PDB file of C-alpha atoms in Angstrom:
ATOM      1  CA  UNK U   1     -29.218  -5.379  27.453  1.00  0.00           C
ATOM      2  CA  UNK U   2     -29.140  -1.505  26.405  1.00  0.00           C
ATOM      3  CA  UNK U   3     -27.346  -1.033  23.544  1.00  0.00           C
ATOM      4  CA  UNK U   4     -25.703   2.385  22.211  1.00  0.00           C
ATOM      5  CA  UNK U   5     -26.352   1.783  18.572  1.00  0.00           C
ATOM      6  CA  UNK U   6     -24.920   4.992  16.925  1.00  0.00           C
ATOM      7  CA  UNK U   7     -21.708   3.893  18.665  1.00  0.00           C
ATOM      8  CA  UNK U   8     -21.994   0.002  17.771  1.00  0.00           C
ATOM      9  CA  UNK U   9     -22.870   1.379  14.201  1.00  0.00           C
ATOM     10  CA  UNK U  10     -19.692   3.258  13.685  1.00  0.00           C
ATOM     11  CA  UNK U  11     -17.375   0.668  15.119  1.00  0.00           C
ATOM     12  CA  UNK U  12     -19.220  -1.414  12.415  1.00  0.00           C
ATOM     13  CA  UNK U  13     -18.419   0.953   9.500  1.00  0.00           C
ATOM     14  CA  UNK U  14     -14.841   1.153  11.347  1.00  0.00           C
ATOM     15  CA  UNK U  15     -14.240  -2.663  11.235  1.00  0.00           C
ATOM     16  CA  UNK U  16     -13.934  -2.421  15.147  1.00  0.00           C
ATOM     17  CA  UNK U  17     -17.154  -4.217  16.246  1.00  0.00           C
ATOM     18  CA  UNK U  18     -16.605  -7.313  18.259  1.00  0.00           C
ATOM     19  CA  UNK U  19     -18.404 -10.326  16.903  1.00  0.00           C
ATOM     20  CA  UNK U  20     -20.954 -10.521  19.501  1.00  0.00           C
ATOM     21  CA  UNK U  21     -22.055  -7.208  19.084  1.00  0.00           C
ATOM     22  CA  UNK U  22     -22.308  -7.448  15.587  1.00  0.00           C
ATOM     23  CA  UNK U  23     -25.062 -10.247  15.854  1.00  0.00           C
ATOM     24  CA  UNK U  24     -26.733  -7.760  18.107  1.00  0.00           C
ATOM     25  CA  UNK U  25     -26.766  -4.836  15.789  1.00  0.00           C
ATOM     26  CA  UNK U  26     -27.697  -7.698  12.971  1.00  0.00           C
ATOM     27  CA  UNK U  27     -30.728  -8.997  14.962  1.00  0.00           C
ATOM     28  CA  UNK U  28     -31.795  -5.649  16.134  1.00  0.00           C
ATOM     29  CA  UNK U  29     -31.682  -4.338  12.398  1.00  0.00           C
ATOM     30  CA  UNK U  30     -33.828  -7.086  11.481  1.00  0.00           C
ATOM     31  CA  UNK U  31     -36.977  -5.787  13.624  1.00  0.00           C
ATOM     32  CA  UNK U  32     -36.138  -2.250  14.496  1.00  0.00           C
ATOM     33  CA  UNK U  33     -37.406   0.146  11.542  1.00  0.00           C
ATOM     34  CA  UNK U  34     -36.095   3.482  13.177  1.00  0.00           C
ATOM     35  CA  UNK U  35     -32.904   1.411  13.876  1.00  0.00           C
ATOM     36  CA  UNK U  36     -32.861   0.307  10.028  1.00  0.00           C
ATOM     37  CA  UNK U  37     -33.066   4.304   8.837  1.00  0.00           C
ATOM     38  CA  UNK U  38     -30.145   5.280  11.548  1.00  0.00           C
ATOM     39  CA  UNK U  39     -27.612   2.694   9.981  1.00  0.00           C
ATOM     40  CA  UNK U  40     -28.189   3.772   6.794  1.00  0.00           C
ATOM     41  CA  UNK U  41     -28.172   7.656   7.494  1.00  0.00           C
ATOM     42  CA  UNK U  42     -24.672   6.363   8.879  1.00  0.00           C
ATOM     43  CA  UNK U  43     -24.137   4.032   5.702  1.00  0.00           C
ATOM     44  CA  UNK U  44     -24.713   7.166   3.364  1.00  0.00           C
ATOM     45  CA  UNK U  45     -22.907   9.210   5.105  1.00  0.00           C
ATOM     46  CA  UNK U  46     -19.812   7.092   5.204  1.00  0.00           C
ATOM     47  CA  UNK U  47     -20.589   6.957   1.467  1.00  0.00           C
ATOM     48  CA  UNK U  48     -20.394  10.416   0.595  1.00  0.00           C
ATOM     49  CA  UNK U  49     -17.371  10.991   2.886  1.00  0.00           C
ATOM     50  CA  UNK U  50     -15.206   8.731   1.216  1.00  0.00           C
ATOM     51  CA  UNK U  51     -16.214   9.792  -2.087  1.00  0.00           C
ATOM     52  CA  UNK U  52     -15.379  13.647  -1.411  1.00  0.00           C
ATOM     53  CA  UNK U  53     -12.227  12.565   0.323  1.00  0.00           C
ATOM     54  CA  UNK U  54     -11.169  10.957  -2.912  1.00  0.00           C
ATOM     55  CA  UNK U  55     -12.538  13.345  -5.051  1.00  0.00           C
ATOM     56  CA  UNK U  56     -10.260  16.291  -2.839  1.00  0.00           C
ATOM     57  CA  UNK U  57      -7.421  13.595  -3.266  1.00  0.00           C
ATOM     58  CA  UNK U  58      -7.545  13.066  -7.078  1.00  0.00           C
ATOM     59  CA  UNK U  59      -7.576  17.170  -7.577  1.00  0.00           C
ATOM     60  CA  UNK U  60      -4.296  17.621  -5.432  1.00  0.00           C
ATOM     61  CA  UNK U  61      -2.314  14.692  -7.315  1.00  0.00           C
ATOM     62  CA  UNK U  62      -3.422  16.743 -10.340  1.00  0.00           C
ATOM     63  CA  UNK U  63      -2.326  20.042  -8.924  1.00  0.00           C
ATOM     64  CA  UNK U  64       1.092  18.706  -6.990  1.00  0.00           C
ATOM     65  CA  UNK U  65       1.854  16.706 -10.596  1.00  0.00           C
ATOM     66  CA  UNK U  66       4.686  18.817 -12.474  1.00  0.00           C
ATOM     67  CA  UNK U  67       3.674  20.457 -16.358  1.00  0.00           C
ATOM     68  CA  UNK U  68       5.101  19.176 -19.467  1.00  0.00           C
TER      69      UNK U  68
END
């Protein structure tokens, strides 16, 4: 079975990924070194995006909050 695994890896990170593909992307992970690097490019990524998108949110609370 041929597998898209920068899809299957985002639906992961998403919470989308049905079970059975999940033990796929789990076994393949397990032997595929080039596979292992990909998920966490993805994992980092994911990482960093949430942390800027907080980051951005934290500085416009402080701006939008009102002077005393």
């Amino acid at each position: 079975m041929k597998h898209d695994w920068h899809d299957l890896i985002q639906r992961y990170i998403a919470g989308t990924l049905a079970d059975n593909d999940a033990l796929a992307l789990q076994d393949a992970l397990k032997s595929d070194e080039d596979l292992r690097a990909l998920y966490l490019d993805y994992m980092n990524l994911d990482v960093a995006l949430e942390a800027h998108a907080g980051s951005r949110e934290a500085v416009n609370e402080m701006l939008a909050s009102p002077r005393t």
